[in-house]
XYZ file of N, CA and C in Angstrom:
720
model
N 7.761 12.113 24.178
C 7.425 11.083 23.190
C 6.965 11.694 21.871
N 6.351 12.653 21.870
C 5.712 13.463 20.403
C 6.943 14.122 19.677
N 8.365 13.981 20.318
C 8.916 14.234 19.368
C 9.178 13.557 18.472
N 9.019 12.342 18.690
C 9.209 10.805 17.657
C 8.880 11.149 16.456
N 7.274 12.269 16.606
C 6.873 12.417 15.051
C 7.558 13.324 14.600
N 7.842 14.263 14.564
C 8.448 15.314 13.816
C 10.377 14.209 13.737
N 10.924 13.994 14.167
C 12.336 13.120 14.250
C 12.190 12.015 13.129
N 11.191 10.940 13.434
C 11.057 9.859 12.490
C 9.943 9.962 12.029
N 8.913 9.985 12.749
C 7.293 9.376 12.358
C 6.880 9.864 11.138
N 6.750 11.096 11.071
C 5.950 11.815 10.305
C 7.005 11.562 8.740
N 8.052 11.357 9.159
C 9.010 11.273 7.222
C 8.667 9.683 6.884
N 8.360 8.855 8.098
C 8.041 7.552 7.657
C 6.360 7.494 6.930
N 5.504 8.477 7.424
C 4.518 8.431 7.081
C 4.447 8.720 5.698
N 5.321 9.903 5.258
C 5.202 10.735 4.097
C 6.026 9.409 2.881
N 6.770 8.420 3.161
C 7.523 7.759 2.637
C 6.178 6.658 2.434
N 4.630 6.513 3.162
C 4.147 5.356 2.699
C 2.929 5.925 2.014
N 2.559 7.350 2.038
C 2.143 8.131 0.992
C 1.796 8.083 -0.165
N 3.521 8.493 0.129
C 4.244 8.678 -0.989
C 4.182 6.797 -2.396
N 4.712 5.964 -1.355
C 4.431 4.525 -2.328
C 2.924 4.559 -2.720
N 1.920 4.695 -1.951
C 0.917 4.195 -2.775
C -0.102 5.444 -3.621
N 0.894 6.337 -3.829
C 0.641 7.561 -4.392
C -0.676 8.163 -3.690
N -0.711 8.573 -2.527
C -1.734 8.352 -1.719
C -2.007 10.406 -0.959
N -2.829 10.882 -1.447
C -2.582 12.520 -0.972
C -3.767 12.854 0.034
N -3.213 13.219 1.510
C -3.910 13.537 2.703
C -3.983 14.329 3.179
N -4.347 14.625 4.406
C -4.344 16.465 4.929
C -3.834 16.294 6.115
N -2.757 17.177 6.352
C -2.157 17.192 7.558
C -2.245 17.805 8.453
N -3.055 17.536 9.674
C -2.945 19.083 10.733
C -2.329 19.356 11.225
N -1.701 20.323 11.333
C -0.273 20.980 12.225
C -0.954 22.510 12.895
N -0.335 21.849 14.220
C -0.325 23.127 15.398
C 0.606 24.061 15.046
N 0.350 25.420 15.088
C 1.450 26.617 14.903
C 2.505 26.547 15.367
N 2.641 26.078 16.928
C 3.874 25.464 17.760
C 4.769 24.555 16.925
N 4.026 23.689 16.621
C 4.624 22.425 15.921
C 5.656 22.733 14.352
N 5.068 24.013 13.637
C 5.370 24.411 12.641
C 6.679 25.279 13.056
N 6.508 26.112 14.147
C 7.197 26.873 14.711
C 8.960 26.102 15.160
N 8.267 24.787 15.309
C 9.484 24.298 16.221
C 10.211 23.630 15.004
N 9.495 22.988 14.279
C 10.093 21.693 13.229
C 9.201 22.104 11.722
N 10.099 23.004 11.591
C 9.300 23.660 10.164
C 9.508 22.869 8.967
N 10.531 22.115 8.969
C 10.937 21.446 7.433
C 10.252 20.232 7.606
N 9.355 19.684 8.309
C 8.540 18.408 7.938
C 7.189 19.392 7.559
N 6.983 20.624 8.260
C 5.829 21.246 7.342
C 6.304 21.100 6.020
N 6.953 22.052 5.353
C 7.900 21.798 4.101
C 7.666 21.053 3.165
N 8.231 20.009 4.040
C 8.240 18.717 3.314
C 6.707 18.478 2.548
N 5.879 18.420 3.524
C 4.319 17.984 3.308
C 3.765 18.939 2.460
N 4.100 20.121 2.324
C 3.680 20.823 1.538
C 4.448 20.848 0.091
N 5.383 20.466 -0.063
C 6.217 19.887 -1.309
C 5.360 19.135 -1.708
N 5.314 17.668 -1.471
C 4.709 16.402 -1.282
C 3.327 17.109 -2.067
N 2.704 18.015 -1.663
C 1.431 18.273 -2.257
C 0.065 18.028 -1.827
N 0.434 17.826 -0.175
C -0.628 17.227 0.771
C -1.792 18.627 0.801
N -2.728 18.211 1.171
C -3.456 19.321 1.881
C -2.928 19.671 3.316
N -2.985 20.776 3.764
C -2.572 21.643 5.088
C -3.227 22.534 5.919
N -3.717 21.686 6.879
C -4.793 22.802 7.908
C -4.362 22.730 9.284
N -4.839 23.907 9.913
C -4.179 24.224 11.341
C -5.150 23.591 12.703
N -4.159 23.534 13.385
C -4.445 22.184 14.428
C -4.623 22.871 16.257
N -5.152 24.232 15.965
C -5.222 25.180 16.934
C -3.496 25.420 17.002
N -2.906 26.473 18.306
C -1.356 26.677 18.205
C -0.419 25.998 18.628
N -1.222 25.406 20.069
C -0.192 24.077 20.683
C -0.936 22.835 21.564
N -2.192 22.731 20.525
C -2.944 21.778 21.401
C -4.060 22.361 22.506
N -4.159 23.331 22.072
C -4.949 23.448 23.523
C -6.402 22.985 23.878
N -6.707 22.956 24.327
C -8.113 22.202 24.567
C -9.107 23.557 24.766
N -9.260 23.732 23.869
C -10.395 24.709 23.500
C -11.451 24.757 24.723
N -11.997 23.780 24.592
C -13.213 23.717 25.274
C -13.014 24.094 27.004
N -11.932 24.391 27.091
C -11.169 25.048 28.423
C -11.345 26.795 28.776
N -11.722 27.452 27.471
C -10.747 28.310 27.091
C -12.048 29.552 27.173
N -12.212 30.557 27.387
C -13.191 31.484 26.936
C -13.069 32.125 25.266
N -14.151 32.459 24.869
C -14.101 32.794 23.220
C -12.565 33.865 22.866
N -12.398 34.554 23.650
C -11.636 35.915 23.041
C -10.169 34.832 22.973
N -9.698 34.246 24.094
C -8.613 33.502 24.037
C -8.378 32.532 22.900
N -9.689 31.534 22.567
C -9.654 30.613 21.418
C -9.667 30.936 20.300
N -10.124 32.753 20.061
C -10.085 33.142 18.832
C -8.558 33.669 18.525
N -8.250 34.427 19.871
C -6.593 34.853 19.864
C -5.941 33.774 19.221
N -6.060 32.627 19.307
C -5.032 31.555 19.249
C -5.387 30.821 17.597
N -6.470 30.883 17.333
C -6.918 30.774 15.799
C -5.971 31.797 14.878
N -6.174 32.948 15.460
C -5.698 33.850 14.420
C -4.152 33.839 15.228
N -3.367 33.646 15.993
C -2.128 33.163 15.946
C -1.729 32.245 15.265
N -2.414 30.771 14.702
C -1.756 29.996 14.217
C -1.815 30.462 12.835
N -2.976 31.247 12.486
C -3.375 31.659 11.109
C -1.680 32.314 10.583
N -1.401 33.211 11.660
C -0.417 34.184 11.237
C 1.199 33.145 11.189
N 1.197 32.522 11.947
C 2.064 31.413 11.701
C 2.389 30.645 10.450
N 1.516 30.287 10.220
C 1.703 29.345 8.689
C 1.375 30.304 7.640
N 1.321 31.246 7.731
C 1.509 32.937 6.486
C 3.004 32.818 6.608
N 3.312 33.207 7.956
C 4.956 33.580 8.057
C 5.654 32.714 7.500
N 5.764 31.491 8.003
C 6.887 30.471 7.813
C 6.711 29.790 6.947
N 5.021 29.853 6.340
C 5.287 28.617 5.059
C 4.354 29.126 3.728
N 4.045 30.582 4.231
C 3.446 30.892 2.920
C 2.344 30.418 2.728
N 1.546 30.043 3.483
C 0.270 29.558 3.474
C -0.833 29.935 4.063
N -2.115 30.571 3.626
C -3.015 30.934 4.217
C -3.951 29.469 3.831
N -3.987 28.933 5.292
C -4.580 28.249 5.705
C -6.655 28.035 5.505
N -6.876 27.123 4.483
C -8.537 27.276 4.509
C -9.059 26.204 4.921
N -8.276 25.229 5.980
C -9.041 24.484 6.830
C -8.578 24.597 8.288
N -9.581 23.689 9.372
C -9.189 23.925 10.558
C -9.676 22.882 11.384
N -9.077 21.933 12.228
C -9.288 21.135 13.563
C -9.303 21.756 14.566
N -10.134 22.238 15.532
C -9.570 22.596 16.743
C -9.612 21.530 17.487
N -8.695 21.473 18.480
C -8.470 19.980 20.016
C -9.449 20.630 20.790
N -10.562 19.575 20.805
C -11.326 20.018 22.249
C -12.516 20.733 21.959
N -12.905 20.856 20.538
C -14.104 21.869 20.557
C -14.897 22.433 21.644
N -14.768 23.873 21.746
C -15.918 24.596 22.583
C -17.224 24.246 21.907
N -18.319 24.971 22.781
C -19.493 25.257 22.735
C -19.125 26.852 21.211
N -18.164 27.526 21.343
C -18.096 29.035 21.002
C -17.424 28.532 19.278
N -16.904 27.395 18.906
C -15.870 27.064 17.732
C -16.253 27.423 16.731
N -17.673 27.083 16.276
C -18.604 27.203 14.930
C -18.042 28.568 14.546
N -19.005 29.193 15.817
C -19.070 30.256 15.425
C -18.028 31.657 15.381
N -16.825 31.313 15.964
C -15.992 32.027 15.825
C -15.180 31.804 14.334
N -15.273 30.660 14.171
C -14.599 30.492 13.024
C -15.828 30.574 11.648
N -16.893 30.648 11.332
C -17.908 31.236 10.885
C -17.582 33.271 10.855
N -17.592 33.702 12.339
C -17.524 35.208 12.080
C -16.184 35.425 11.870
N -15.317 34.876 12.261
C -14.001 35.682 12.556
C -13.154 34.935 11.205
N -13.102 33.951 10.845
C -12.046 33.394 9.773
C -12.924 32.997 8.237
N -11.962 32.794 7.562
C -12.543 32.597 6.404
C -12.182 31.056 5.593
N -12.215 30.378 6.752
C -11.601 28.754 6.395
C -12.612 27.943 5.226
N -12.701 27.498 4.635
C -13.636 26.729 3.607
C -14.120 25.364 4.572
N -13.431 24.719 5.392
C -13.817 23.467 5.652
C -13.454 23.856 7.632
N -14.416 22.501 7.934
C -13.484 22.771 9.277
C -14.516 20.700 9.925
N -13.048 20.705 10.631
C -12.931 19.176 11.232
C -13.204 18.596 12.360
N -13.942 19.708 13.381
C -13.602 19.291 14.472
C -15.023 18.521 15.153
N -16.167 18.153 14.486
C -17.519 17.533 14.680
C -17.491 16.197 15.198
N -17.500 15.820 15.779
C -17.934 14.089 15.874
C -19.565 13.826 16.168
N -20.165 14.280 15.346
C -21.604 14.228 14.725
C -22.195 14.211 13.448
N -21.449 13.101 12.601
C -22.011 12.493 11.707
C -21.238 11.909 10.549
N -21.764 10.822 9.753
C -20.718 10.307 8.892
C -20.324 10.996 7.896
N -20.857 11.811 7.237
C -20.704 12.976 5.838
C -20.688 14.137 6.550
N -19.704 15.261 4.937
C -19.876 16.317 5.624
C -21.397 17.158 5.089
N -21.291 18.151 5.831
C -22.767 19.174 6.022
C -22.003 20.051 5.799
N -23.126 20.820 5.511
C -22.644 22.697 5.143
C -23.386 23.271 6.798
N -22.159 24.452 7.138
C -23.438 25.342 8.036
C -23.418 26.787 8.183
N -24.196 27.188 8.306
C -24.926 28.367 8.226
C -24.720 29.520 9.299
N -24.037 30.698 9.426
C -24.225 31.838 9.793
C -23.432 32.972 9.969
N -23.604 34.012 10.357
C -22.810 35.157 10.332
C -22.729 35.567 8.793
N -23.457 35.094 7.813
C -23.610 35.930 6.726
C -22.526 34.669 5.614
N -22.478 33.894 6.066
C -21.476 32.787 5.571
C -21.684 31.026 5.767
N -21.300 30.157 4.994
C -21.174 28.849 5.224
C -19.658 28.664 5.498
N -19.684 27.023 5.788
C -18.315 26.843 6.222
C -19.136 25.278 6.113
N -17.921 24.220 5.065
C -18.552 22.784 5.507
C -17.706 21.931 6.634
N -18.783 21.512 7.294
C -18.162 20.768 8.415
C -17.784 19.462 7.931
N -16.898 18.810 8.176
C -15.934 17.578 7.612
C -15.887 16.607 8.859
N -16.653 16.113 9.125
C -16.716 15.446 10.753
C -15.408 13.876 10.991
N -15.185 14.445 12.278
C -14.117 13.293 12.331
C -14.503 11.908 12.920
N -13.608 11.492 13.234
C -14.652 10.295 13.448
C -13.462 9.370 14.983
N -14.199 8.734 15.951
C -13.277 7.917 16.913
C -12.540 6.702 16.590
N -12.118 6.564 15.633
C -11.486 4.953 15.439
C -9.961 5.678 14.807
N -9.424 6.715 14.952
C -8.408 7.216 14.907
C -7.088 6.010 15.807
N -6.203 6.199 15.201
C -5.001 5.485 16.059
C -4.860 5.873 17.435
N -5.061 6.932 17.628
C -5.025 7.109 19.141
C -6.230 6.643 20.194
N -7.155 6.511 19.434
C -8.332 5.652 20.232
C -8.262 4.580 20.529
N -7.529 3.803 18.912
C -7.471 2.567 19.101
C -6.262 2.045 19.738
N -5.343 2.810 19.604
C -3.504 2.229 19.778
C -3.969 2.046 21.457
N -5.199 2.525 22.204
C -4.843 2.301 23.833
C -5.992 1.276 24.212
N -5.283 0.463 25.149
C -5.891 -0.837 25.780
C -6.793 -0.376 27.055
N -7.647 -1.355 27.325
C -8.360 -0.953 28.954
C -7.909 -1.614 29.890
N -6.811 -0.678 30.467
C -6.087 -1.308 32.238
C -7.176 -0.957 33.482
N -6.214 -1.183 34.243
C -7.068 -1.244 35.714
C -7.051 -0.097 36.041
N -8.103 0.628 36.922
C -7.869 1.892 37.648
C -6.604 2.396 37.841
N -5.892 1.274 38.451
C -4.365 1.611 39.125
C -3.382 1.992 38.432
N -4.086 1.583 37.404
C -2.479 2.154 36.197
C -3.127 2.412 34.680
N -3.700 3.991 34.940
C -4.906 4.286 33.755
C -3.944 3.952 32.408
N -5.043 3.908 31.174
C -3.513 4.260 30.338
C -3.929 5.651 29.701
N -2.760 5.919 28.963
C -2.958 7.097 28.466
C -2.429 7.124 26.533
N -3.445 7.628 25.794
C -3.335 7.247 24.390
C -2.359 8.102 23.922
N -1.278 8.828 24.569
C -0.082 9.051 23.901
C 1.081 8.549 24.592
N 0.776 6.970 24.797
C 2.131 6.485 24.771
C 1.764 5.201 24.283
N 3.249 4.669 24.044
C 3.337 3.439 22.716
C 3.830 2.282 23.467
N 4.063 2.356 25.208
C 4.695 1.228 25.867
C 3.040 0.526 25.899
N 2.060 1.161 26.216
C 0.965 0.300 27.093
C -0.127 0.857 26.393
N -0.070 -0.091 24.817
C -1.353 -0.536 24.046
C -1.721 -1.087 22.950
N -2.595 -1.749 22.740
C -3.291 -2.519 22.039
C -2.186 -2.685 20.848
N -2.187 -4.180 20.349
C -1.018 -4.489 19.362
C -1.209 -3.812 17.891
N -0.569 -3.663 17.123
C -0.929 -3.125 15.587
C -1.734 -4.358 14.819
N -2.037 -5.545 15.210
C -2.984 -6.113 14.686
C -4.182 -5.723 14.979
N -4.319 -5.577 15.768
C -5.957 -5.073 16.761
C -6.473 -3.732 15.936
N -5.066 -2.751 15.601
C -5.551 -1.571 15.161
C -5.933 -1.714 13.428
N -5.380 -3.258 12.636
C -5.063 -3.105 11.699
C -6.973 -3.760 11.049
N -6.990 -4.630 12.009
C -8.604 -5.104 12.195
C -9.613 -4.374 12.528
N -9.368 -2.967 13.312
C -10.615 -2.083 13.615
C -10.610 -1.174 12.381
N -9.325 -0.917 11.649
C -9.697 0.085 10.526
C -10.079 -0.822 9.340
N -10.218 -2.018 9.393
C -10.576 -2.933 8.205
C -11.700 -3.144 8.001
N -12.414 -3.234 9.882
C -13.890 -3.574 9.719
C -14.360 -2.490 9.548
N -13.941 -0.954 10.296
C -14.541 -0.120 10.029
C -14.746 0.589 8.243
N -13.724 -0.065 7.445
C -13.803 -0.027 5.883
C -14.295 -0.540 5.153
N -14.502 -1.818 5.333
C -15.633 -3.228 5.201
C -17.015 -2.024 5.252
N -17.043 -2.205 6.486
C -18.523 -1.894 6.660
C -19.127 -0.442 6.026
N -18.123 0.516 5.654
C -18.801 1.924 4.947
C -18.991 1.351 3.302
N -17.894 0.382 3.072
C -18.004 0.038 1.419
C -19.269 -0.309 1.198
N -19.259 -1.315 2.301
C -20.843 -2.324 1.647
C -21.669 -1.060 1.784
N -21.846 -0.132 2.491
C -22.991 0.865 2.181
C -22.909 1.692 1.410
N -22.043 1.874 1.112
C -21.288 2.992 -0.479
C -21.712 2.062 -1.444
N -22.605 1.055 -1.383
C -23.332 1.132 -2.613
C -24.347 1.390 -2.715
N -24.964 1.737 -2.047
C -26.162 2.634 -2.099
C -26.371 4.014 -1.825
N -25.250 4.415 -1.105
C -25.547 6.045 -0.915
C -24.365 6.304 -0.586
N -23.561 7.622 -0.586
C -22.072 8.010 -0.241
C -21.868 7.420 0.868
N -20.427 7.313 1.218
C -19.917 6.788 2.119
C -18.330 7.810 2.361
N -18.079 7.452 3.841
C -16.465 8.298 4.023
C -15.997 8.486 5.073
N -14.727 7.369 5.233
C -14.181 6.979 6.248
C -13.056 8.188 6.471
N -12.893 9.006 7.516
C -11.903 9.747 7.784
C -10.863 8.586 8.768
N -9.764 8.501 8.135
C -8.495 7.929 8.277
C -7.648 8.554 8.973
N -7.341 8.463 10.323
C -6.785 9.541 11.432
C -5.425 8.933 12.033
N -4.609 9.084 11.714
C -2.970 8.658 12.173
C -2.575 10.296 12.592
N -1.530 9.630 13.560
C -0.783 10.727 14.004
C 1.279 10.504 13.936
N 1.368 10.974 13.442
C 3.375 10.825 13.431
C 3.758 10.092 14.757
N 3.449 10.619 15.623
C 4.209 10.071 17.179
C 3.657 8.618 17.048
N 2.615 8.415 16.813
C 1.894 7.022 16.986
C 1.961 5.989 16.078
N 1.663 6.155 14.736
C 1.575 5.362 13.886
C 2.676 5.840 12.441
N 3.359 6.496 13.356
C 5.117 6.774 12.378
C 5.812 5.881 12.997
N 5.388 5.096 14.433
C 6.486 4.009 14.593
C 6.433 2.853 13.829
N 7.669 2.097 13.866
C 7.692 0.972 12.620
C 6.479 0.384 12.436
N 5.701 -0.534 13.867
C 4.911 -1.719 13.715
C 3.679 -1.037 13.312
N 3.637 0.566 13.768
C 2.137 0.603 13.345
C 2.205 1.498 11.937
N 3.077 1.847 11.412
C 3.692 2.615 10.162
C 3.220 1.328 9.061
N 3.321 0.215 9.646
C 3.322 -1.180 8.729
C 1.684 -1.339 8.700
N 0.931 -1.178 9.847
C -0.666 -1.125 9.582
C -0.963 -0.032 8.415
N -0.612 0.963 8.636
C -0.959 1.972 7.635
C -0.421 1.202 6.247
N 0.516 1.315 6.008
C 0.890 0.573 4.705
C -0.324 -0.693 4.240
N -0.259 -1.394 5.282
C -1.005 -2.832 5.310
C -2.594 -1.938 4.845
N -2.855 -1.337 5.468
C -4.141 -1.114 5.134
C -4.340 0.250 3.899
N -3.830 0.813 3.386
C -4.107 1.544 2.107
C -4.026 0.501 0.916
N -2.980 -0.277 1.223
C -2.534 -1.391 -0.064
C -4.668 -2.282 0.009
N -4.853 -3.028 1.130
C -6.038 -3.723 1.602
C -7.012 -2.372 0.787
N -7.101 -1.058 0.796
C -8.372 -0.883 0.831
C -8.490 -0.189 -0.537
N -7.199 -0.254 -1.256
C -7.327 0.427 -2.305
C -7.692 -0.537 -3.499
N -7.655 -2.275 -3.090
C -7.885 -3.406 -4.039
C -9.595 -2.848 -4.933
N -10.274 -2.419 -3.649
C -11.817 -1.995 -4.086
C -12.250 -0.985 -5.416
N -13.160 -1.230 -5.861
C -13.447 -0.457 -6.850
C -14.271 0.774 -6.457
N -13.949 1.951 -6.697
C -14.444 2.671 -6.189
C -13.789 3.836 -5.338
N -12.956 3.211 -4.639
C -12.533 3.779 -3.377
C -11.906 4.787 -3.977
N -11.308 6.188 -3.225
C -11.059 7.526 -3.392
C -9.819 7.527 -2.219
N -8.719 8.042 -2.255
C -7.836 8.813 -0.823
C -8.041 10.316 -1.275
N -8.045 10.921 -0.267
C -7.732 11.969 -0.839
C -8.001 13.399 0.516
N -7.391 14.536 0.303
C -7.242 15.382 1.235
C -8.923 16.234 1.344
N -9.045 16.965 2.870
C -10.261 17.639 2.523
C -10.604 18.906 1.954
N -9.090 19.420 1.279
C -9.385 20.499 0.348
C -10.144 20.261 -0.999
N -10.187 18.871 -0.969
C -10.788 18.263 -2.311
C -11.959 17.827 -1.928
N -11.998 17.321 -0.886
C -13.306 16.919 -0.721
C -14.333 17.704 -0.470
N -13.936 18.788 0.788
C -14.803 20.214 0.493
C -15.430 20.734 -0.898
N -14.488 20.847 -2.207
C -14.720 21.334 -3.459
C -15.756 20.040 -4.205
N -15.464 19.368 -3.854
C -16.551 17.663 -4.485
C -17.516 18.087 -3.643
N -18.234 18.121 -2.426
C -18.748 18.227 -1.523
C -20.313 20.048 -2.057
N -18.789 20.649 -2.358
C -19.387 22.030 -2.234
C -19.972 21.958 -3.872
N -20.013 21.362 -4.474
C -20.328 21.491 -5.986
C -21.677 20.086 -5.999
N -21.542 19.410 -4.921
C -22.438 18.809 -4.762
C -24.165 19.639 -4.781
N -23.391 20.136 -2.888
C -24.823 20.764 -2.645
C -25.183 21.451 -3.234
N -24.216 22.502 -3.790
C -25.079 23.825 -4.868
C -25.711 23.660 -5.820
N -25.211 22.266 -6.147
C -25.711 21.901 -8.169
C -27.153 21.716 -8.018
């Protein structure tokens, strides 16, 4: 099924972007780059931001340090090779206990994504270095795109037969936008916006995304934008 994104999803995504002149950050696994290099390409034409997505998914938090770092600096060397890019952000799937800090001593990334502990980003501290953390957040399409079945027939959030309709998803990213605005007037606010090609590159939910950048961009105020930029807004913040 994940080939959907690299085949259709991901050029449908870049096509609704692209209409509402809209610039994001894309994470791509080394594998993924490896296999279907010209939608990297593409995105990097396009002018997106580009950070690495560990090499093929692996679930880190599986993994002992020497292996998760092996595989950091594999994808690193990946997107040098094939797309000319030294990579200064990073998601890993699955955060370890060991992530901070390998990517703190061992890499030299500016930002990194993989927190689900808190609404803004933070700077953090060690090995003789910062690195700002960019925290993600659960109301991603894949959280939401899946319904709650019965024991007997779990579901599973990478498939598109058995879940929740694109209205449902188009209403959880609305309220969840609603509700950071009204507090973005009093103190920053910042919704990380999480689609994936396989999922929400298909038509009905390709149409939520559309539906909802057009919905959230009516506001005054509001910003899209990738976290190579936001890191640099971010990082000129705290220092000033």
């Amino acid at each position: 099924e994940r080939q959907y994104g690299a085949r259709r999803g991901a050029w449908r995504l870049l096509e609704i972007l692209d209409k509402h002149a809209v610039r994001g950050t894309w994470l791509i696994c080394g594998a993924t780059l490896e296999k279907y290099p010209e939608v990297s390409r593409a995105v990097k034409k396009a002018g997106h931001a580009i950070a690495g997505h560990t090499y093929a998914h692996e679930m880190m938090c599986n993994l002992p340090p020497h292996t998760e770092l092996d595989l950091i600096k594999k994808t690193v060397s990946v997107f040098e090779d094939l797309l000319g890019e030294h990579i200064q952000g990073w998601r890993t799937c699955f955060a370890s206990h060991d992530t901070i800090d390998l990517i703190l001593e061992h890499s030299d990334f500016a930002w990194d994504g993989s927190m689900w502990n808190d609404d803004l980003p933070y700077i953090i501290e060690g090995h003789g270095r910062q690195v700002l953390e960019i925290p993600f957040a659960n109301y991603s399409d894949a959280a939401l795109s899946v319904e709650i079945t019965s024991p007997s027939f779990p579901p599973t959030r990478y498939s598109t037969w058995q879940s929740n309709t694109p209205d449902f998803m188009f209403r959880a990213f609305k309220s969840a936008f609603d509700a950071l605005y009204e507090r973005g007037v009093d103190e920053a606010a910042m919704m990380p916006l999480v689609v994936h090609d396989f999922i929400t590159g298909r038509p009905s939910r390709a149409k939520v995304l559309d539906d909802f950048i057009a919905y959230a961009k009516q506001f005054e105020g509001v910003v899209f934008t990738g976290h190579d930029q936001l890191a640099s807004w971010c990082r000129n913040l705290y220092t000033s």
